mmCIF file of C-alpha atoms in Angstrom:
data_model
loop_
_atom_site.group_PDB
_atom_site.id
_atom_site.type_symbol
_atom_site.label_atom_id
_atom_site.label_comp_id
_atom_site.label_asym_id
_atom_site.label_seq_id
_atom_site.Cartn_x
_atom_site.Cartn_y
_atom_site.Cartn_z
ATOM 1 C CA UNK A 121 61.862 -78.144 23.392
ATOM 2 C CA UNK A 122 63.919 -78.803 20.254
ATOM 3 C CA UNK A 123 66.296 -75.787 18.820
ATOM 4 C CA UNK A 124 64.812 -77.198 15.725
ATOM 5 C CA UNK A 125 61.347 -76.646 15.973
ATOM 6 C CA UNK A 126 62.092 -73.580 17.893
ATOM 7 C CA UNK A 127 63.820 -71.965 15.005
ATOM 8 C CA UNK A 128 61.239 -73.656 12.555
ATOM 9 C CA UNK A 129 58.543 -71.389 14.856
ATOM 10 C CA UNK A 130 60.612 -68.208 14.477
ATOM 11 C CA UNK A 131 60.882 -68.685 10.868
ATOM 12 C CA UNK A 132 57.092 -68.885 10.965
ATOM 13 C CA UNK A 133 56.620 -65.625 12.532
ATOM 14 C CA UNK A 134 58.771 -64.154 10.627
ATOM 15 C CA UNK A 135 57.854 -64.768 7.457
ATOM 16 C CA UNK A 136 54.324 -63.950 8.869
ATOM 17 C CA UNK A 137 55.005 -60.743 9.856
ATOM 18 C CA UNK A 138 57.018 -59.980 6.369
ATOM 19 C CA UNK A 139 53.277 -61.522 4.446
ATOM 20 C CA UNK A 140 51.627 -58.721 6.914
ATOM 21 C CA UNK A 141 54.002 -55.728 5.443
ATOM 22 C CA UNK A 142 53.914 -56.437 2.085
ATOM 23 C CA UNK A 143 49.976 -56.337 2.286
ATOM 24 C CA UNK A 144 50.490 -53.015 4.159
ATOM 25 C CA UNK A 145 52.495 -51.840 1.393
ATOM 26 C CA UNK A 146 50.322 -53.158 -1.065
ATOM 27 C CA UNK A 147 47.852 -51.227 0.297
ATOM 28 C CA UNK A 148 49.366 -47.999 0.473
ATOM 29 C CA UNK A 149 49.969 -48.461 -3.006
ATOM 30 C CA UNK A 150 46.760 -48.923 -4.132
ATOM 31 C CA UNK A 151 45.598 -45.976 -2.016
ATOM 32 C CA UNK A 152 48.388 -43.463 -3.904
ATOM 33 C CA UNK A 153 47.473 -44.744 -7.219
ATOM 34 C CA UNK A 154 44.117 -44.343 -6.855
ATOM 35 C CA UNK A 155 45.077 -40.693 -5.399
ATOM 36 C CA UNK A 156 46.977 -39.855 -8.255
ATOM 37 C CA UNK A 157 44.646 -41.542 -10.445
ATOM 38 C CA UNK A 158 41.398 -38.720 -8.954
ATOM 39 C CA UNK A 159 44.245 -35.936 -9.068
ATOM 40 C CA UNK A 160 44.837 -36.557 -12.775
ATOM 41 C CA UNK A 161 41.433 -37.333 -14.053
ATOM 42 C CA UNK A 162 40.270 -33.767 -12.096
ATOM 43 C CA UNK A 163 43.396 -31.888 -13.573
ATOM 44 C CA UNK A 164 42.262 -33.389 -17.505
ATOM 45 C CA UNK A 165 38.562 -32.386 -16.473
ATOM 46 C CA UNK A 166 39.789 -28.795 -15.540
ATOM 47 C CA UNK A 167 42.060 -28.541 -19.177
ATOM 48 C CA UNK A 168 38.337 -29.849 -20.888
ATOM 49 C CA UNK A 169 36.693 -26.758 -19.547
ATOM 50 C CA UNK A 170 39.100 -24.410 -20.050
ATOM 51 C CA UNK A 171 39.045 -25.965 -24.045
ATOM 52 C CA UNK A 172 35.669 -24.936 -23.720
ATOM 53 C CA UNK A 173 35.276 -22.252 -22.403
ATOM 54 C CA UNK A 174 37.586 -20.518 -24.553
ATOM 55 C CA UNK A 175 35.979 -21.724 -27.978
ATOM 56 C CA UNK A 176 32.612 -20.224 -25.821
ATOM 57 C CA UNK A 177 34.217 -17.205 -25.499
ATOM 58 C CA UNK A 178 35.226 -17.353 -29.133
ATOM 59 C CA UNK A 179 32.283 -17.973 -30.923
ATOM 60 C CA UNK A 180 30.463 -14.891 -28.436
ATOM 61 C CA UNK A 181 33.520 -12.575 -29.242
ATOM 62 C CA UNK A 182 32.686 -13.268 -33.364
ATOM 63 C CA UNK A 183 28.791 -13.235 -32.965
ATOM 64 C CA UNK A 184 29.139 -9.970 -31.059
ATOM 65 C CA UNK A 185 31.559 -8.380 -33.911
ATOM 66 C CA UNK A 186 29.353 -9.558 -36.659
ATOM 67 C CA UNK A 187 25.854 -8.477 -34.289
ATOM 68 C CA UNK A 188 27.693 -4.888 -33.930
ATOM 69 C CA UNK A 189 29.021 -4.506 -37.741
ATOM 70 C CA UNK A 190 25.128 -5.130 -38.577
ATOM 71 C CA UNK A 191 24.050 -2.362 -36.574
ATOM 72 C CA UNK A 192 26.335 -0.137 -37.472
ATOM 73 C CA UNK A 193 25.757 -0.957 -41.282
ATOM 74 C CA UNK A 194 21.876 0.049 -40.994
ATOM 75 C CA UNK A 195 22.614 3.154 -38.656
ATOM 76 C CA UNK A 196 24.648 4.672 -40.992
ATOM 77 C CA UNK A 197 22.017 3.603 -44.130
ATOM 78 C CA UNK A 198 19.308 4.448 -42.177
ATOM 79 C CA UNK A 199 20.617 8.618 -40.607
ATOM 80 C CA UNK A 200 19.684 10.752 -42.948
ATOM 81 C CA UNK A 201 15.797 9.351 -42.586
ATOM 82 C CA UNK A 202 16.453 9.338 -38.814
ATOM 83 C CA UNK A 203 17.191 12.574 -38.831
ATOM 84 C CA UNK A 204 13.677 13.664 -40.874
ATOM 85 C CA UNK A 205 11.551 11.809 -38.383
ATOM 86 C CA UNK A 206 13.180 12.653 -34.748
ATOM 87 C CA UNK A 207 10.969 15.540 -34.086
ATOM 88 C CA UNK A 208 7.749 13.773 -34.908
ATOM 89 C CA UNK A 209 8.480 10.818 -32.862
ATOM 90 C CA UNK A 210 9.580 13.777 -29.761
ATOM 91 C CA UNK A 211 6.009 15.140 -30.282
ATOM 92 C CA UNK A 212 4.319 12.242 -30.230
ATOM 93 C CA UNK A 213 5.957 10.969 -27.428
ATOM 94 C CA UNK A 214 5.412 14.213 -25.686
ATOM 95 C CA UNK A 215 1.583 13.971 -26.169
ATOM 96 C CA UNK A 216 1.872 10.624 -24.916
ATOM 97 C CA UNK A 217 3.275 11.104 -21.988
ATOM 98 C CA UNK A 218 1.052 14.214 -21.445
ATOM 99 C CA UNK A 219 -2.016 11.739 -21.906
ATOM 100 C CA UNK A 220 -0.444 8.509 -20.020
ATOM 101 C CA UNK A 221 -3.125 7.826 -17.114
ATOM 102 C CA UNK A 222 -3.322 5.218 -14.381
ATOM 103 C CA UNK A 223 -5.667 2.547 -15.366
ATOM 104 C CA UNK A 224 -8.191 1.059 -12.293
ATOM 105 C CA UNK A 225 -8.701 -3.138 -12.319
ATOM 106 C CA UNK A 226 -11.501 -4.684 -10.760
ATOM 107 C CA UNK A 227 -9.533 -6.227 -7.754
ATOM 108 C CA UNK A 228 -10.893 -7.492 -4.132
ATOM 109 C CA UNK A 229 -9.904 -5.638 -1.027
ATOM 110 C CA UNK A 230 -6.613 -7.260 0.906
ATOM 111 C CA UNK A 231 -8.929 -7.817 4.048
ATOM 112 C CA UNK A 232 -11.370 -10.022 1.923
ATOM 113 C CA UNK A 233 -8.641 -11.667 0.279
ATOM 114 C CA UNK A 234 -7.202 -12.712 3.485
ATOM 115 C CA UNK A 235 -10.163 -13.923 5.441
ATOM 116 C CA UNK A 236 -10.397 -16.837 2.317
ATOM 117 C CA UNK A 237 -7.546 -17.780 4.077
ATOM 118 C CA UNK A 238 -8.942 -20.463 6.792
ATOM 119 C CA UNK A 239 -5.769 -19.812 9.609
ATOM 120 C CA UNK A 240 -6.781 -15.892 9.022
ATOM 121 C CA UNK A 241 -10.136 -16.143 9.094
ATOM 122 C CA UNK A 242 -10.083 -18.357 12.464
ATOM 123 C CA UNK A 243 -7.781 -15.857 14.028
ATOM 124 C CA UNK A 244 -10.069 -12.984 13.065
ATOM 125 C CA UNK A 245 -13.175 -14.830 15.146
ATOM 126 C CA UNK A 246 -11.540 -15.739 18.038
ATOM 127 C CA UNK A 247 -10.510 -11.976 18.293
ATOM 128 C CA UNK A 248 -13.859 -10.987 17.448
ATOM 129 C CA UNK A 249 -15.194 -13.628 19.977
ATOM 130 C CA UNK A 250 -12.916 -12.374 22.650
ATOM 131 C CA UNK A 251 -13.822 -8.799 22.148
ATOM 132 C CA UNK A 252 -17.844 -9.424 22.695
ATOM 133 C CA UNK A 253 -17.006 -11.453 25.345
ATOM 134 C CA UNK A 254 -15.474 -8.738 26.872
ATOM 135 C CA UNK A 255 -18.254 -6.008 26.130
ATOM 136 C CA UNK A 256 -20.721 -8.708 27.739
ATOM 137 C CA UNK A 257 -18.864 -8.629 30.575
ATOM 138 C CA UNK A 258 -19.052 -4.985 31.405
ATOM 139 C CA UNK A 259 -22.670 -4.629 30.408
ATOM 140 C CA UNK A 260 -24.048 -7.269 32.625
ATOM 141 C CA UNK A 261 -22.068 -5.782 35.347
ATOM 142 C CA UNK A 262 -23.488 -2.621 34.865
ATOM 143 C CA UNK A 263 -26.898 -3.917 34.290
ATOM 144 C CA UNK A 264 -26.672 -5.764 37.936
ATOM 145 C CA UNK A 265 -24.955 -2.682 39.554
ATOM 146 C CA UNK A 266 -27.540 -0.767 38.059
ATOM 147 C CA UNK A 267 -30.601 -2.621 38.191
ATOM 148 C CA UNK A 268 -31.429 -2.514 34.889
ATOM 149 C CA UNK A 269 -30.424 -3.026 31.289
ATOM 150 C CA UNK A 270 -27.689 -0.029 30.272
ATOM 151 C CA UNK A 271 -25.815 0.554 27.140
ATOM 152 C CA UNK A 272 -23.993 3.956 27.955
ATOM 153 C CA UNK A 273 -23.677 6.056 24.548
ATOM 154 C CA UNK A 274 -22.891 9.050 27.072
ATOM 155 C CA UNK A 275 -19.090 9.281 25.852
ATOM 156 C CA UNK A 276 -20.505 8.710 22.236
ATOM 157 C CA UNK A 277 -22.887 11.608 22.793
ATOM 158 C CA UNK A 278 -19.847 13.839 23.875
ATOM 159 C CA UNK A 279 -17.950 13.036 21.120
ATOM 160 C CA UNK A 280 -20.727 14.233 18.786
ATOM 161 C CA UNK A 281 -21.601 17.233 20.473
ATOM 162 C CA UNK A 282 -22.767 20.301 17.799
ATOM 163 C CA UNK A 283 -23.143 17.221 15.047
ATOM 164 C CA UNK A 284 -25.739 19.614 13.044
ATOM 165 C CA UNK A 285 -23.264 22.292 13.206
ATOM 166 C CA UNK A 286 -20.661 19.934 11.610
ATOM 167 C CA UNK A 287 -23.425 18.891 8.795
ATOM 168 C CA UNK A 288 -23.505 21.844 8.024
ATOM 169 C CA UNK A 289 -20.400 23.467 7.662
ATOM 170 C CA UNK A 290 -20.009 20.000 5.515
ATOM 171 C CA UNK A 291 -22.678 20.957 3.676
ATOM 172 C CA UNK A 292 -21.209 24.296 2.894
ATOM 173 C CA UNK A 293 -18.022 22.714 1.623
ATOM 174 C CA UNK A 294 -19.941 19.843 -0.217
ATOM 175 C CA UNK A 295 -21.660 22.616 -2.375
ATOM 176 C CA UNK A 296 -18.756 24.500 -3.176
ATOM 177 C CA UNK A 297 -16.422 21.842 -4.419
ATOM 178 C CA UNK A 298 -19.824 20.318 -6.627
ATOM 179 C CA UNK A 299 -20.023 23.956 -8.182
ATOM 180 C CA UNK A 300 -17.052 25.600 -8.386
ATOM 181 C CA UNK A 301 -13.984 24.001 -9.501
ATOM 182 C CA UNK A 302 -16.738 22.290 -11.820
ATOM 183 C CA UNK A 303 -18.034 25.781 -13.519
ATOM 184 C CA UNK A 304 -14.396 27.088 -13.118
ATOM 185 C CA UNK A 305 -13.278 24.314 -15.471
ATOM 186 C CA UNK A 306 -16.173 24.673 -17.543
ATOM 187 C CA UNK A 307 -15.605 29.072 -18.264
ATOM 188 C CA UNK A 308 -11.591 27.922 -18.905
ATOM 189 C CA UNK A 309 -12.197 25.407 -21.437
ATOM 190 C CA UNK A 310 -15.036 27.536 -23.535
ATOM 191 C CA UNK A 311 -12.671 30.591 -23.126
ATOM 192 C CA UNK A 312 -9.329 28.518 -24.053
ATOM 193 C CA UNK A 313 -9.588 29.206 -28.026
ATOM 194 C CA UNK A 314 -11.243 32.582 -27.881
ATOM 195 C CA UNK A 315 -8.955 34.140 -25.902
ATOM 196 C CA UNK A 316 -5.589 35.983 -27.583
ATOM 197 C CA UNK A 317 -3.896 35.388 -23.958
ATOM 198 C CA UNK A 318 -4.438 31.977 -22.937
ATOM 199 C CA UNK A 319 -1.772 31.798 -20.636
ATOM 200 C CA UNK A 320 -2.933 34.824 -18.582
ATOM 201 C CA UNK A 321 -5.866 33.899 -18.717
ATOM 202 C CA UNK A 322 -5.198 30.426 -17.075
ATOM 203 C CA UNK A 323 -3.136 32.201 -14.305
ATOM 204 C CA UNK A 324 -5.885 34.275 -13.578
ATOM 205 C CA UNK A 325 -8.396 31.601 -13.123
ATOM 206 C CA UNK A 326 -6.067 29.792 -11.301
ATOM 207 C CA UNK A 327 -5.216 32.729 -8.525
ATOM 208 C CA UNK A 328 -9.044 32.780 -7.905
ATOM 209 C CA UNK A 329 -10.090 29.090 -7.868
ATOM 210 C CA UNK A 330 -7.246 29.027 -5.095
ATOM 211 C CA UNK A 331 -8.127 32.309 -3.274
ATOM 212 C CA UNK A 332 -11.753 30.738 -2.762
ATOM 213 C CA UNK A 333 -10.670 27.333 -1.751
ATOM 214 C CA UNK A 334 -8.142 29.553 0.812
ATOM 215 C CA UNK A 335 -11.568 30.927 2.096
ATOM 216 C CA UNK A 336 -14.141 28.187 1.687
ATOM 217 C CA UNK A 337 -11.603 24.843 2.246
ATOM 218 C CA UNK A 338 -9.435 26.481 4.331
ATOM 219 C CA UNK A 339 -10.098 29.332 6.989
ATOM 220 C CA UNK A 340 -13.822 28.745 6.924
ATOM 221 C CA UNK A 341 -13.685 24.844 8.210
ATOM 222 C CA UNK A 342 -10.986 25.888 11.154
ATOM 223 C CA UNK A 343 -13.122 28.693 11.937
ATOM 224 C CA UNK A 344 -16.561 26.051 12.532
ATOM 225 C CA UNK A 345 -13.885 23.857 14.528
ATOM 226 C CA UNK A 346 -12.355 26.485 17.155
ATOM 227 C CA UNK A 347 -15.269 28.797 17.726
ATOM 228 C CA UNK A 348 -18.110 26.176 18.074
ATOM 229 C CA UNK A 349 -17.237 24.531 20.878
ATOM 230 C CA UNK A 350 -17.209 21.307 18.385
ATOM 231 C CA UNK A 351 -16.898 17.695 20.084
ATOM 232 C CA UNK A 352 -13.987 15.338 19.055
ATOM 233 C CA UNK A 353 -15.954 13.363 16.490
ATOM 234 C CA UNK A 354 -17.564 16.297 14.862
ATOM 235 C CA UNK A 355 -14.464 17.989 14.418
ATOM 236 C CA UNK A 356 -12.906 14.910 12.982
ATOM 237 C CA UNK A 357 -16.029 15.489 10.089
ATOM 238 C CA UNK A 358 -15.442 18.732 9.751
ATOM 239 C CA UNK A 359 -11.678 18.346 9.236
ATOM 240 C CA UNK A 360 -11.287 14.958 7.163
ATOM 241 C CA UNK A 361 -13.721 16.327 4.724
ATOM 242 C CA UNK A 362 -11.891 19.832 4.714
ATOM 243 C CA UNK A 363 -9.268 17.308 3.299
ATOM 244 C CA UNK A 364 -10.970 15.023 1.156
ATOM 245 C CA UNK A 365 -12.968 17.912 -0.871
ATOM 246 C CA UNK A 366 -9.278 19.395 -1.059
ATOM 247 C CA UNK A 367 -7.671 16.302 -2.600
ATOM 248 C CA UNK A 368 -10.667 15.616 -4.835
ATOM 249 C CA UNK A 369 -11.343 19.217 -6.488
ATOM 250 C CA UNK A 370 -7.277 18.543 -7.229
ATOM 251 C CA UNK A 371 -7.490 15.976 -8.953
ATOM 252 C CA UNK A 372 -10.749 16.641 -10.653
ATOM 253 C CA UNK A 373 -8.825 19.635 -11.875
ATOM 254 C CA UNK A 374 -5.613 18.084 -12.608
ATOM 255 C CA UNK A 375 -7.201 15.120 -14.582
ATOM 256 C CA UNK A 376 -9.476 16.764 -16.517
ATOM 257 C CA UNK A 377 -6.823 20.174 -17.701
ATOM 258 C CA UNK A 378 -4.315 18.057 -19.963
ATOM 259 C CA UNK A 379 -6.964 16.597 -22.205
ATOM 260 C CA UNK A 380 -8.433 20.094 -23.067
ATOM 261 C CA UNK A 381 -5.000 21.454 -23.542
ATOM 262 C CA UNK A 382 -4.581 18.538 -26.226
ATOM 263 C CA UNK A 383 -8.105 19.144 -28.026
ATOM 264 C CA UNK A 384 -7.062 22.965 -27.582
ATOM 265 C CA UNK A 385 -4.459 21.978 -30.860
ATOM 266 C CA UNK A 386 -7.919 20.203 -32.896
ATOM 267 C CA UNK A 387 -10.636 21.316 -34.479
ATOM 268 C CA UNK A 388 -13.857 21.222 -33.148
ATOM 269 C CA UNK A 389 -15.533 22.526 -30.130
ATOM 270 C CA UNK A 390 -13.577 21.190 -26.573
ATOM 271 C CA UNK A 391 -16.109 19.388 -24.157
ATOM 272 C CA UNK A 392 -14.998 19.133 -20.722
ATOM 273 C CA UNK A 393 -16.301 16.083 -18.459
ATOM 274 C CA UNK A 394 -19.905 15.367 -17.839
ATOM 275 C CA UNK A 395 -21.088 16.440 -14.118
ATOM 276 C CA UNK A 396 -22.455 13.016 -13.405
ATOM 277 C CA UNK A 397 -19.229 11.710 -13.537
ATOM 278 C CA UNK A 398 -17.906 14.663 -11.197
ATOM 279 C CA UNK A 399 -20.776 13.855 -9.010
ATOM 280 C CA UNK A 400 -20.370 10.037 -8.672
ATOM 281 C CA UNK A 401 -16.373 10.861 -8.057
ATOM 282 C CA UNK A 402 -16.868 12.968 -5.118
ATOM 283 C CA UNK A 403 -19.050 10.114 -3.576
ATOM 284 C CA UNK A 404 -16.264 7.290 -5.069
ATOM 285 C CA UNK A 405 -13.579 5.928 -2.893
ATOM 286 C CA UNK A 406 -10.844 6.832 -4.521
ATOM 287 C CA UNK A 407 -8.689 10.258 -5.230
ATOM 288 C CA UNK A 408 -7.958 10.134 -8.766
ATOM 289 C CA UNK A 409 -10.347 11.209 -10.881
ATOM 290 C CA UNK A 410 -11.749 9.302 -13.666
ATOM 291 C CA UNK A 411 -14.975 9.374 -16.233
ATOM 292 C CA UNK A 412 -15.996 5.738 -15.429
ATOM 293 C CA UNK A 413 -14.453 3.159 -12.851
ATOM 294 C CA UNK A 414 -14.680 -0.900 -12.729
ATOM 295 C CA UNK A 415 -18.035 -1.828 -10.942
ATOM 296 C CA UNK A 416 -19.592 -5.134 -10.029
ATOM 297 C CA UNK A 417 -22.870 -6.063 -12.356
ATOM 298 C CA UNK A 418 -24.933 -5.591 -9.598
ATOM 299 C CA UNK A 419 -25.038 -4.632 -5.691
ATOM 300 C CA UNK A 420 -24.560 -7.095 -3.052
ATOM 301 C CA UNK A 421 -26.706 -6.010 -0.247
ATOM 302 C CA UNK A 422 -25.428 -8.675 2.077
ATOM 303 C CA UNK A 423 -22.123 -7.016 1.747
ATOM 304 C CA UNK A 424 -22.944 -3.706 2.203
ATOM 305 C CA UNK A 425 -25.359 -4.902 5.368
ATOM 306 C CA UNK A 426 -22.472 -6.760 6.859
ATOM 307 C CA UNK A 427 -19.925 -3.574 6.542
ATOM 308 C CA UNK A 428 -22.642 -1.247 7.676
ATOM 309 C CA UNK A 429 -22.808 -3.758 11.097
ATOM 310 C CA UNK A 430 -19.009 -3.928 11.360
ATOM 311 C CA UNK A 431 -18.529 -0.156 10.990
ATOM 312 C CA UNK A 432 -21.386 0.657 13.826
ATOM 313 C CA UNK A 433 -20.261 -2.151 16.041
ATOM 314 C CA UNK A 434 -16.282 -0.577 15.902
ATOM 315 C CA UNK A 435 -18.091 2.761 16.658
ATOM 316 C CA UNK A 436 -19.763 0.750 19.829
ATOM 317 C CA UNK A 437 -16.311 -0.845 20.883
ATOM 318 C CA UNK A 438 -14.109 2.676 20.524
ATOM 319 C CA UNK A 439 -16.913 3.890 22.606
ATOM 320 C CA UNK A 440 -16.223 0.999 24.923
ATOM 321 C CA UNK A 441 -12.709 1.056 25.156
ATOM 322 C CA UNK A 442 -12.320 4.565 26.110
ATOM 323 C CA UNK A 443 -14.998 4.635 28.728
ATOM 324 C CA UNK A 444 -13.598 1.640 30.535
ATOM 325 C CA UNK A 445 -10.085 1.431 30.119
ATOM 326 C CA UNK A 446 -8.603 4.851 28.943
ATOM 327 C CA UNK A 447 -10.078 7.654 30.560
ATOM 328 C CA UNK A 448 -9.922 5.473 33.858
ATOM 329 C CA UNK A 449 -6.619 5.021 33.684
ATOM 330 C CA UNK A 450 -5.585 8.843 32.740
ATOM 331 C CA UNK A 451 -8.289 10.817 34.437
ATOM 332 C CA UNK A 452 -6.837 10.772 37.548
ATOM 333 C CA UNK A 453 -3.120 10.878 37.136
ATOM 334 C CA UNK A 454 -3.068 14.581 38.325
ATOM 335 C CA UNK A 455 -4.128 13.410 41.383
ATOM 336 C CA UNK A 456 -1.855 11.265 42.203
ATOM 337 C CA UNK A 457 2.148 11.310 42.675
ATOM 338 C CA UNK A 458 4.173 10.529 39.755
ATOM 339 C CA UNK A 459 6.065 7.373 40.344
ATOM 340 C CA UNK A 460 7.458 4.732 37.957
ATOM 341 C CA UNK A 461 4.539 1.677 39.117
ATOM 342 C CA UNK A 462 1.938 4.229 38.489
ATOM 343 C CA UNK A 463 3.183 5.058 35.147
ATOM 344 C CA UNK A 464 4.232 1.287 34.120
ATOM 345 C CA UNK A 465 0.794 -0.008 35.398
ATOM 346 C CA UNK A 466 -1.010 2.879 33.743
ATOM 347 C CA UNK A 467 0.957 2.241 29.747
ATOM 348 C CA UNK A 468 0.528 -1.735 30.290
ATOM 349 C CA UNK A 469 -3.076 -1.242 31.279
ATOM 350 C CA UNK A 470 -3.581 1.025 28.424
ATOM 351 C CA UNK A 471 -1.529 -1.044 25.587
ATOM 352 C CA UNK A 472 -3.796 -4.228 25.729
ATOM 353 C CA UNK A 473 -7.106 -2.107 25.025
ATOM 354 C CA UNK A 474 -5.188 -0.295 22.607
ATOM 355 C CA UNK A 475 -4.175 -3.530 20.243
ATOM 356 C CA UNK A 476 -8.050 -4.644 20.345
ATOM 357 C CA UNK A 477 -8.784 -1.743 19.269
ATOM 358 C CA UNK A 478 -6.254 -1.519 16.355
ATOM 359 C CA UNK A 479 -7.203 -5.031 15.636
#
């Protein structure tokens, strides 16, 4: 080969290879400028909002001076009436409060509201599918063990035993929280203006009203429930109501006191409240006591059919459960020695009747 053209190649490469570094280079300066370029339109961006955020604070710091040099103009025009009309406002605020009452809404129940809701309401059915499904089960295995058609209420029947003993010791209590706190509130409130010593005479009334609910709602219902040889159920009655009549005679009482104590101040004879409304709240589901409640226009019998059904059918399946699965399972533990399988087998056969139940 020529030296020529072999130094004409070399010159080639090289000046190839010198065209490849300067685009490099180029490159790398175009990627630092445009660097610096971000870097400095971010730092100018940062000096704009720090412009304006201090002519924000600014114009806050002078509407706050001139909002506060306002106020303190009319509170110091306005004191000397302040001072005149503090006490009235105290009073009236007083009686307020002393008069502030819950207020009831007409409102669904949370278990309606949530069977509207189809996932819910699918949910519910297969549970309520898989519990009759169950119950079918035992009774055509007892009907075929049997020979004939049963439906054992025998546990039910236990449960219950002495039931007209328990309707009438609720009786007893029924009639005494009617009349009582009722007539109690009624000699107070005629007595309130004619008496020098209302005070003492409020104490009074109150000492007895709570020595005969000692007697009537308290020692009298545990008396019925040891010494009668009550069933379970029955002295569930006996003892809820006990409760109940407690909690409603309370708030009858506490309700109804602070509105007579404000008409005490008027003139004009003080009425206290009507005995229907007592009546219908002793029979209401609910424990505060008002004159009138939120009602539907009319009575939907379908709805009080199906809750009637669902509350005797529960009544049918706690009847079921415990007959099959509970008193099974614990009857005989005496019997036999105390080991851990016993015990596991005995909670994990007892937890899945336990969460149909809840359910």
């Amino acid at each position: 080969m020529d030296p020529m053209e072999m130094s004409t190649g070399g010159m080639r490469q090289r000046s190839s290879q010198e065209q490849a570094r300067g685009e490099e280079e180029t490159q790398i300066l175009n990627g630092e400028a445009e660097h610096l370029e971000k870097i400095t339109a971010r730092i100018q961006w940062k000096r704009h909002l720090e412009v304006m955020k201090a002519k924000v604070l600014d114009q806050v710091h002078n509407q706050l001076n001139d909002l506060l040099d306002k106020t303190l103009e009319e509170a110091a025009h306005s004191r000397p009436q302040q001072l005149s009309v503090v006490p009235a406002k105290k009073q009236s605020r007083e009686k307020g409060q002393l008069l502030k009452k819950k207020v009831f809404v007409p409102q669904r129940s949370l278990f309606d509201t949530l069977l509207e809701v189809e996932h819910f309401r699918t949910i519910h059915h297969i549970f309520v599918a898989m519990l009759c499904i169950f119950v079918l089960k035992q009774i055509i295995v007892d009907s075929i063990d049997e020979g004939r058609f049963v439906l054992d209420f025998e546990l039910f029947i236990i449960g219950f035993r002495q039931l007209p003993t328990a309707l009438f010791a609720w009786l007893c209590m029924f009639l005494y929280t009617l009349f009582l706190p009722y007539q109690a509130l009624q000699i107070w409130s005629g007595c309130l203006k004619m008496t020098r010593f209302p005070n003492l005479w409020t104490v009074s009334l109150v000492v007895v009203l709570l020595l005969c609910h000692a007697a009537v709602l308290g020692f009298f219902p545990v008396y019925i429930v040891v010494y009668c040889n009550l069933g379970i159920g029955s002295r569930k009655i006996v003892l809820y109501e006990q409760i109940r009549f407690l909690m409603k005679s309370y708030s009858f009482l506490r309700e109804s006191m602070p509105p007579l104590l404000h008409a005490r101040d008027q003139v004009g004879k003080i009425s206290p409240p009507e005995f229907s409304t007592y009546l219908y709240f002793l029979f209401c589901p609910t424990l505060i006591y008002r004159k009138s409640y939120p009602r539907d226009p009319y009575i939907r019998w379908s709805y009080v059919i199906q809750k009637l059904v669902e509350f005797l059918a529960c009544i049918y399946f706690v009847n079921f459960v415990m007959k099959y699965y509970f008193i099974p399972n614990f009857s005989n533990m005496h019997k036999q020695p105390f080991t851990i399988k016993i015990q596991l087998l005995s909670i994990f056969d007892s937890v899945i009747p336990g969460m149909w139940k809840q359910l």
